[in-house]
Coordinates of C-alpha atoms in Angstrom, one line a residue:
M1 CA 0.0 0.0 0.0
L2 CA 1.2 3.5 -0.8
E3 CA -0.5 6.5 1.0
I4 CA 0.5 10.1 0.5
N5 CA -0.6 12.8 3.0
N6 CA 0.0 16.3 1.6
Q7 CA -0.3 18.7 4.5
D8 CA 0.7 22.3 5.3
R9 CA 4.0 23.2 6.9
G10 CA 3.8 23.2 10.7
S11 CA 0.7 21.0 10.7
G12 CA 2.3 18.3 12.9
K13 CA 3.4 15.7 10.3
T14 CA 6.6 14.7 12.1
T15 CA 4.7 14.6 15.4
K16 CA 2.2 12.2 13.9
I17 CA 4.9 10.0 12.6
I18 CA 6.6 9.9 16.0
E19 CA 3.3 8.9 17.7
F20 CA 2.7 6.2 15.1
M21 CA 6.3 4.9 15.6
E22 CA 5.9 4.8 19.4
D23 CA 2.7 2.7 18.9
D24 CA 4.2 0.3 16.3
E25 CA 7.6 -1.2 16.9
L26 CA 7.8 -2.6 13.4
A27 CA 7.5 0.9 11.8
L28 CA 10.5 2.7 10.4
C29 CA 10.9 6.3 9.1
L30 CA 12.9 7.6 6.2
V31 CA 14.1 11.2 6.2
P32 CA 16.3 13.0 3.6
Y33 CA 18.9 14.4 6.0
Y34 CA 20.7 13.1 9.1
E35 CA 20.1 16.5 10.8
I36 CA 16.3 15.9 10.7
K37 CA 16.8 12.5 12.3
R38 CA 19.0 13.9 15.0
S39 CA 17.1 17.1 15.9
L40 CA 13.5 16.1 15.5
F41 CA 13.2 12.5 16.5
P42 CA 13.5 11.3 20.2
K43 CA 16.7 9.4 21.0
E44 CA 14.8 6.1 21.6
L45 CA 13.4 6.2 18.1
Q46 CA 16.5 7.3 16.2
K47 CA 17.7 3.7 15.6
R48 CA 14.5 3.2 13.5
V49 CA 14.9 6.4 11.5
I50 CA 16.9 6.1 8.3
A51 CA 18.6 9.2 6.8
A52 CA 19.3 8.4 3.1
R53 CA 19.1 10.2 -0.2
S54 CA 19.5 7.3 -2.7
F55 CA 17.6 4.1 -3.2
K56 CA 20.8 2.1 -2.8
N57 CA 21.4 3.7 0.7
V58 CA 17.8 2.9 1.7
F59 CA 18.1 -0.6 0.4
D60 CA 21.3 -1.2 2.3
E61 CA 19.8 0.3 5.5
L62 CA 16.7 -2.0 5.3
Q63 CA 18.7 -5.2 4.8
G64 CA 18.0 -7.5 7.7
R65 CA 15.5 -5.3 9.4
R66 CA 12.0 -6.4 10.2
Y67 CA 9.3 -3.8 9.5
T68 CA 5.7 -3.5 8.3
K69 CA 5.5 0.2 7.7
L70 CA 7.9 2.7 6.2
Y71 CA 7.0 6.3 6.9
I72 CA 8.6 9.0 4.7
D73 CA 8.9 12.4 6.5
E74 CA 8.9 15.1 3.9
L75 CA 8.3 15.3 0.1
L76 CA 11.8 16.3 -0.7
Y77 CA 12.2 13.0 -2.4
S78 CA 11.3 12.9 -6.1
N79 CA 8.1 11.2 -7.3
F80 CA 10.3 8.7 -9.1
F81 CA 12.2 7.9 -5.9
I82 CA 8.9 7.2 -4.0
A83 CA 7.6 5.1 -6.9
E84 CA 10.9 3.1 -6.9
L85 CA 10.5 2.5 -3.1
F86 CA 7.0 1.4 -3.5
Y87 CA 7.8 -0.9 -6.5
N88 CA 10.6 -2.6 -4.6
F89 CA 9.2 -2.7 -1.1
G90 CA 5.5 -1.7 -1.0
R91 CA 4.3 -4.2 -3.5
R92 CA 4.8 -6.9 -0.8
S93 CA 1.4 -7.1 0.8
D94 CA 2.8 -6.9 4.3
I95 CA 4.6 -3.5 3.9
S96 CA 2.9 -0.1 3.8
I97 CA 4.7 3.0 2.6
I98 CA 3.1 6.2 4.1
V99 CA 4.4 9.6 3.1
Y100 CA 3.8 12.8 5.1
G101 CA 5.0 16.0 3.5
T102 CA 4.2 19.4 2.0
E103 CA 4.0 19.8 -1.7
I104 CA 6.7 22.2 -2.9
G105 CA 5.1 25.6 -3.6
K106 CA 2.6 25.4 -0.8

């Protein structure tokens, strides 16, 4: 499953992801920059937050991990990148890819 949530800046997208991750130990989060991981996510969740910009980096980080949901925090990734993630991971019926972000220009 692929779900995209386009919301305004400052609407609590990251806070929602943190709450979802606290409730689901099999949820991971993908962010585009390490600084987002370090500054916005609680220390106890940071081991489940992946900071990566390329599909290969994401693929390498996900190797050997057990997860059922992959949250993407921010729409800084290209549509092609999100489609590639969904094609390679989300087509498995047991994995959901859920994007929270703000469309550029909003």
